[in-house]
Amino acid sequence: MHFSATLAVVSALVASCAGHSQLATPPSRGNVKWWGTCAAGAGCKGPCDSPKADSPFNSIYVPKKYIQRGQQLDVGWNRLNHPGGFVRLAMVPFNQSDSWSAFNDNVLKYTCYETNCGPSDATNKVFGYLNGAGNAPCSTTVTVPSNIPDNTAVTLQWIWYGGGIYYGEMDTSFGEYYGCSDLIVNGGPFSDVKPVATFAGGDATYPNSDVCKYWGSNKVGDCNFGDRVPNPVAGDLLSQSLEPCNRGPQLKGQPAGFGSIPGSGNQTLPAYVPPVARNAAPSSSSSYIASPSPSSTSSPVVPP
């Protein structure tokens, strides 16, 4: 590839660093401080992009979105020029949506970040196979739990973690990104059974598989950066973020808790530089929706 083309790709990746990924469908709460994006590396620590007190859902002038038990709810986000990682979806009552432990105890689904999307130019291998720029829409569906009573306000949490290539550095992983959407459940068949978290693998690099491409860690909480926040310096764009979270090779595997599935082919995670600051996800407390998954394994990436 010519230098000019390489520079263009790097520029695309750099330009996206101010925004990176965020929940698009259903519409997220958004926020003012982080221009709609909630990045742990920028100081936004979740569990949502804004606390429930600041949610537009509280306004009588904002239309409410109703969903039904058993419905396949469409969830969407844009790739925003970055490859790899996992998306975790969880749902809790709106009044518990400031609680990390509530979300951790009510996980519904894990999937690949590039579940049905990829780079705009599949032949561009400057940053590795299928790691180039591209802002394609990505999406999945999640089943609305059947054990939620009618007229219950709920919050869907979206997390992206394990994404890679910060400022064109091929061995870097991003911190976590968070988004939440507030909804009302009404109608549909009711059941007392609490759903169990599932994993749907397969992405642009490993289609029709039970794995995802990722960098750094396959566990939520490892790249939250604890209580650390950036210390911005005038004229230094990089100082506005704690990124990158990890340095190490590109990996493939399943989310923490799913590595013991027979036939997954997962191996032990190779050594890598640990996160700048580990902040394991808080312990869970019981709620009415879903259970968290068990502990993790991963495997080195295998060239396609």
Short mmCIF file of C-alpha atoms in Angstrom, two decimals:
data_model
loop_
_atom_site.label_atom_id
_atom_site.label_comp_id
_atom_site.label_asym_id
_atom_site.label_seq_id
_atom_site.Cartn_x
_atom_site.Cartn_y
_atom_site.Cartn_z
CA MET A 1 0.00 0.00 0.00
CA HIS A 2 1.23 3.51 -0.81
CA PHE A 3 2.07 5.90 2.04
CA SER A 4 -0.86 8.19 1.19
CA ALA A 5 -3.32 5.32 1.49
CA THR A 6 -1.78 4.21 4.77
CA LEU A 7 -1.99 7.74 6.11
CA ALA A 8 -5.65 7.93 5.13
CA VAL A 9 -6.45 4.78 7.10
CA VAL A 10 -4.54 6.02 10.16
CA SER A 11 -6.36 9.35 9.90
CA ALA A 12 -9.70 7.57 9.85
CA LEU A 13 -8.79 5.63 12.98
CA VAL A 14 -7.50 8.74 14.74
CA ALA A 15 -10.57 10.77 13.83
CA SER A 16 -12.81 8.14 15.34
CA CYS A 17 -10.99 8.17 18.67
CA ALA A 18 -13.05 11.13 19.84
CA GLY A 19 -16.25 9.16 19.43
CA HIS A 20 -15.65 5.42 19.14
CA SER A 21 -18.65 3.16 19.58
CA GLN A 22 -21.98 3.68 21.24
CA LEU A 23 -25.44 2.14 21.38
CA ALA A 24 -27.60 3.43 18.52
CA THR A 25 -30.73 1.23 18.58
CA PRO A 26 -32.78 1.46 20.74
CA PRO A 27 -31.70 5.10 21.26
CA SER A 28 -29.34 5.48 24.21
CA ARG A 29 -29.68 7.99 27.03
CA GLY A 30 -26.68 9.85 25.68
CA ASN A 31 -24.87 12.48 27.73
CA VAL A 32 -23.49 15.97 27.46
CA LYS A 33 -20.13 15.55 29.18
CA TRP A 34 -18.87 12.91 26.75
CA TRP A 35 -20.78 14.04 23.65
CA GLY A 36 -23.05 11.01 23.77
CA THR A 37 -20.26 8.45 24.18
CA CYS A 38 -19.42 6.82 27.50
CA ALA A 39 -15.84 5.54 27.47
CA ALA A 40 -14.17 4.21 30.61
CA GLY A 41 -10.84 5.52 29.35
CA ALA A 42 -12.27 9.02 29.15
CA GLY A 43 -13.58 8.88 32.71
CA CYS A 44 -17.14 7.64 32.12
CA LYS A 45 -17.35 4.51 34.28
CA GLY A 46 -20.88 3.27 33.56
CA PRO A 47 -22.90 1.24 34.13
CA CYS A 48 -24.79 3.54 31.74
CA ASP A 49 -23.83 6.47 29.55
CA SER A 50 -25.74 8.71 31.99
CA PRO A 51 -27.15 8.08 35.47
CA LYS A 52 -30.88 7.38 35.68
CA ALA A 53 -31.48 10.84 37.18
CA ASP A 54 -30.30 12.38 33.89
CA SER A 55 -32.16 10.01 31.59
CA PRO A 56 -34.56 11.59 29.06
CA PHE A 57 -36.92 8.80 30.14
CA ASN A 58 -37.83 10.94 33.17
CA SER A 59 -39.34 13.66 30.98
CA ILE A 60 -43.06 13.59 30.25
CA TYR A 61 -42.27 15.13 26.86
CA VAL A 62 -40.09 12.24 25.65
CA PRO A 63 -42.06 9.43 23.91
CA LYS A 64 -41.67 6.05 25.57
CA LYS A 65 -40.77 2.89 23.66
CA TYR A 66 -42.85 -0.18 24.55
CA ILE A 67 -41.62 -3.75 24.10
CA GLN A 68 -43.24 -7.13 24.79
CA ARG A 69 -42.13 -10.21 26.68
CA GLY A 70 -40.62 -12.73 24.27
CA GLN A 71 -40.01 -10.08 21.59
CA GLN A 72 -36.80 -10.20 19.54
CA LEU A 73 -35.54 -6.68 20.23
CA ASP A 74 -33.21 -5.19 17.63
CA VAL A 75 -30.00 -3.75 19.11
CA GLY A 76 -27.65 -1.76 16.88
CA TRP A 77 -24.37 0.17 16.93
CA ASN A 78 -21.86 1.41 14.34
CA ARG A 79 -18.41 -0.13 13.89
CA LEU A 80 -16.82 3.35 13.91
CA ASN A 81 -13.50 2.24 12.34
CA HIS A 82 -12.47 -0.21 15.05
CA PRO A 83 -12.32 -4.02 14.87
CA GLY A 84 -12.96 -6.80 17.32
CA GLY A 85 -14.27 -7.30 20.79
CA PHE A 86 -17.47 -8.41 22.42
CA VAL A 87 -20.84 -6.83 23.15
CA ARG A 88 -22.64 -7.68 26.39
CA LEU A 89 -26.36 -7.01 26.82
CA ALA A 90 -28.13 -6.94 30.17
CA MET A 91 -31.53 -5.71 31.39
CA VAL A 92 -32.66 -4.51 34.82
CA PRO A 93 -35.56 -2.49 36.22
CA PHE A 94 -35.07 1.22 35.52
CA ASN A 95 -34.84 1.97 39.24
CA GLN A 96 -31.80 -0.35 39.48
CA SER A 97 -30.00 1.08 36.46
CA ASP A 98 -27.30 2.87 38.47
CA SER A 99 -26.23 -0.48 39.97
CA TRP A 100 -23.32 -2.39 38.44
CA SER A 101 -24.19 -5.49 40.47
CA ALA A 102 -27.76 -5.50 39.16
CA PHE A 103 -26.58 -5.51 35.54
CA ASN A 104 -23.90 -8.12 36.24
CA ASP A 105 -26.58 -10.40 37.68
CA ASN A 106 -28.97 -9.87 34.77
CA VAL A 107 -26.92 -10.56 31.65
CA LEU A 108 -28.99 -11.73 28.68
CA LYS A 109 -26.53 -12.14 25.82
CA TYR A 110 -22.95 -11.86 24.60
CA THR A 111 -22.08 -11.51 20.93
CA CYS A 112 -19.22 -10.33 18.72
CA TYR A 113 -18.82 -6.60 18.14
CA GLU A 114 -18.51 -7.22 14.39
CA THR A 115 -21.36 -9.70 14.48
CA ASN A 116 -22.63 -8.76 11.00
CA CYS A 117 -20.34 -5.91 9.93
CA GLY A 118 -16.72 -5.34 8.97
CA PRO A 119 -14.22 -2.98 7.33
CA SER A 120 -15.14 -1.07 4.20
CA ASP A 121 -12.12 -2.49 2.33
CA ALA A 122 -11.53 -6.19 3.00
CA THR A 123 -8.28 -6.13 1.01
CA ASN A 124 -6.63 -3.50 3.22
CA LYS A 125 -4.24 -5.37 5.54
CA VAL A 126 -2.22 -2.43 6.89
CA PHE A 127 -3.44 -3.23 10.42
CA GLY A 128 -3.98 -6.94 9.86
CA TYR A 129 -6.60 -9.09 8.18
CA LEU A 130 -10.02 -7.34 8.20
CA ASN A 131 -8.80 -4.74 10.70
CA GLY A 132 -9.16 -1.68 8.47
CA ALA A 133 -11.43 1.34 8.78
CA GLY A 134 -15.14 1.28 8.12
CA ASN A 135 -18.29 2.58 9.80
CA ALA A 136 -20.76 -0.13 8.86
CA PRO A 137 -23.84 -0.63 11.05
CA CYS A 138 -23.65 -3.68 13.33
CA SER A 139 -26.59 -5.34 15.05
CA THR A 140 -27.99 -8.29 16.94
CA THR A 141 -31.25 -9.25 18.59
CA VAL A 142 -32.01 -10.05 22.20
CA THR A 143 -35.08 -11.77 23.61
CA VAL A 144 -37.06 -9.64 26.04
CA PRO A 145 -37.34 -11.71 29.25
CA SER A 146 -40.73 -13.29 29.93
CA ASN A 147 -40.59 -12.80 33.70
CA ILE A 148 -41.05 -9.02 33.67
CA PRO A 149 -44.49 -7.80 34.83
CA ASP A 150 -46.64 -5.52 32.69
CA ASN A 151 -45.89 -1.80 32.67
CA THR A 152 -42.40 -2.28 34.10
CA ALA A 153 -39.82 0.34 33.18
CA VAL A 154 -36.55 -1.41 32.31
CA THR A 155 -33.07 -0.44 31.16
CA LEU A 156 -31.10 -2.29 28.49
CA GLN A 157 -27.34 -2.02 29.03
CA TRP A 158 -24.90 -2.34 26.11
CA ILE A 159 -21.15 -2.80 26.70
CA TRP A 160 -18.38 -3.00 24.10
CA TYR A 161 -15.08 -4.42 25.37
CA GLY A 162 -12.00 -6.12 23.91
CA GLY A 163 -11.95 -3.87 20.84
CA GLY A 164 -8.62 -3.10 19.27
CA ILE A 165 -6.11 -0.91 17.47
CA TYR A 166 -5.82 2.38 19.32
CA TYR A 167 -4.32 5.17 17.16
CA GLY A 168 -3.09 2.63 14.64
CA GLU A 169 -1.15 0.56 17.21
CA MET A 170 -1.87 -3.05 16.27
CA ASP A 171 -1.20 -4.55 19.72
CA THR A 172 -3.54 -2.34 21.76
CA SER A 173 -7.00 -2.81 23.23
CA PHE A 174 -9.56 -0.20 24.17
CA GLY A 175 -11.21 0.31 27.50
CA GLU A 176 -14.92 -0.40 27.87
CA TYR A 177 -17.75 1.61 26.33
CA TYR A 178 -21.24 1.80 27.82
CA GLY A 179 -24.73 2.69 26.63
CA CYS A 180 -28.22 2.28 28.08
CA SER A 181 -31.72 2.52 26.64
CA ASP A 182 -34.86 2.88 28.77
CA LEU A 183 -37.98 0.98 27.74
CA ILE A 184 -41.36 -0.19 29.08
CA VAL A 185 -42.38 -3.85 29.02
CA ASN A 186 -46.06 -4.56 28.44
CA GLY A 187 -47.71 -7.64 26.96
CA GLY A 188 -46.49 -10.99 25.74
CA PRO A 189 -46.56 -14.43 27.41
CA PHE A 190 -45.48 -14.35 31.07
CA SER A 191 -43.25 -16.91 32.79
CA ASP A 192 -41.53 -17.03 36.18
CA VAL A 193 -38.40 -18.60 34.65
CA LYS A 194 -35.32 -16.38 34.81
CA PRO A 195 -33.36 -16.51 31.53
CA VAL A 196 -29.72 -17.59 31.37
CA ALA A 197 -27.06 -15.61 29.54
CA THR A 198 -26.21 -16.89 26.05
CA PHE A 199 -23.34 -16.35 23.62
CA ALA A 200 -23.69 -15.99 19.84
CA GLY A 201 -20.25 -16.17 18.19
CA GLY A 202 -19.07 -15.43 14.68
CA ASP A 203 -17.74 -12.14 13.30
CA ALA A 204 -16.15 -10.68 10.16
CA THR A 205 -12.90 -12.60 10.76
CA TYR A 206 -14.41 -15.83 12.08
CA PRO A 207 -17.87 -16.17 10.49
CA ASN A 208 -20.05 -19.15 11.34
CA SER A 209 -17.94 -19.88 14.41
CA ASP A 210 -18.35 -19.84 18.18
CA VAL A 211 -15.58 -17.27 18.76
CA CYS A 212 -14.87 -13.56 18.32
CA LYS A 213 -11.71 -11.63 17.48
CA TYR A 214 -10.57 -9.44 20.37
CA TRP A 215 -7.64 -7.78 22.12
CA GLY A 216 -6.60 -7.76 25.78
CA SER A 217 -9.32 -9.28 27.94
CA ASN A 218 -12.55 -11.20 27.37
CA LYS A 219 -13.97 -10.17 30.76
CA VAL A 220 -16.12 -7.15 31.61
CA GLY A 221 -14.46 -5.04 34.30
CA ASP A 222 -10.84 -5.65 33.31
CA CYS A 223 -10.69 -2.43 31.28
CA ASN A 224 -12.79 -0.07 33.38
CA PHE A 225 -9.62 1.70 34.68
CA GLY A 226 -10.94 1.74 38.25
CA ASP A 227 -11.31 5.24 39.68
CA ARG A 228 -8.64 6.71 37.39
CA VAL A 229 -9.56 9.60 35.08
CA PRO A 230 -7.53 11.36 32.37
CA ASN A 231 -5.47 14.47 33.07
CA PRO A 232 -5.93 16.51 29.85
CA VAL A 233 -3.05 18.68 28.70
CA ALA A 234 -3.70 21.54 26.28
CA GLY A 235 -2.64 20.60 22.77
CA ASP A 236 -2.16 16.92 23.64
CA LEU A 237 -5.11 14.92 22.31
CA LEU A 238 -3.83 11.63 23.74
CA SER A 239 -3.86 13.06 27.28
CA GLN A 240 -7.65 13.17 27.12
CA SER A 241 -7.83 9.40 27.50
CA LEU A 242 -6.38 6.59 29.60
CA GLU A 243 -6.23 4.38 26.49
CA PRO A 244 -4.89 1.93 25.58
CA CYS A 245 -5.99 -0.58 28.21
CA ASN A 246 -3.84 -3.59 27.25
CA ARG A 247 -0.93 -4.33 24.97
CA GLY A 248 -0.67 -7.78 23.49
CA PRO A 249 -1.44 -9.93 20.44
CA GLN A 250 -4.72 -10.17 18.61
CA LEU A 251 -6.73 -13.04 20.08
CA LYS A 252 -9.77 -15.16 19.33
CA GLY A 253 -12.06 -16.74 21.87
CA GLN A 254 -15.30 -16.60 23.79
CA PRO A 255 -16.44 -14.25 26.55
CA ALA A 256 -15.41 -15.02 30.11
CA GLY A 257 -17.50 -17.95 31.26
CA PHE A 258 -18.04 -19.63 27.92
CA GLY A 259 -14.54 -21.03 27.26
CA SER A 260 -15.36 -24.45 28.70
CA ILE A 261 -17.91 -25.23 25.97
CA PRO A 262 -16.91 -28.63 24.44
CA GLY A 263 -15.47 -28.27 20.94
CA SER A 264 -14.77 -24.57 21.26
CA GLY A 265 -11.06 -25.17 20.61
CA ASN A 266 -10.06 -22.57 23.19
CA GLN A 267 -6.62 -22.71 24.78
CA THR A 268 -4.95 -20.87 27.63
CA LEU A 269 -4.67 -17.10 27.17
CA PRO A 270 -1.06 -16.21 26.30
CA ALA A 271 0.79 -13.78 28.52
CA TYR A 272 0.22 -10.10 27.85
CA VAL A 273 0.92 -6.80 29.57
CA PRO A 274 -1.78 -6.42 32.27
CA PRO A 275 -4.22 -3.48 32.22
CA VAL A 276 -3.07 -0.13 33.55
CA ALA A 277 -5.49 -0.70 36.41
CA ARG A 278 -7.70 -3.73 36.92
CA ASN A 279 -11.18 -3.23 38.31
CA ALA A 280 -12.97 -6.53 38.37
CA ALA A 281 -16.71 -6.30 37.95
CA PRO A 282 -18.48 -5.90 41.30
CA SER A 283 -20.07 -8.92 42.92
CA SER A 284 -23.62 -9.61 41.87
CA SER A 285 -26.85 -9.48 43.80
CA SER A 286 -29.99 -11.32 42.85
CA SER A 287 -32.57 -9.65 40.64
CA TYR A 288 -35.44 -10.81 38.53
CA ILE A 289 -34.02 -11.33 35.08
CA ALA A 290 -30.83 -13.22 34.17
CA SER A 291 -27.82 -14.92 35.67
CA PRO A 292 -24.16 -14.01 35.09
CA SER A 293 -21.89 -16.48 33.40
CA PRO A 294 -19.01 -18.50 34.99
CA SER A 295 -15.15 -17.89 34.55
CA SER A 296 -13.01 -17.65 31.37
CA THR A 297 -10.59 -19.09 28.82
CA SER A 298 -9.33 -17.81 25.48
CA SER A 299 -6.98 -18.72 22.65
CA PRO A 300 -4.32 -17.11 20.50
CA VAL A 301 -5.47 -15.83 17.14
CA VAL A 302 -5.09 -18.19 14.20
CA PRO A 303 -4.47 -16.53 10.82
CA PRO A 304 -7.44 -17.00 8.47
#
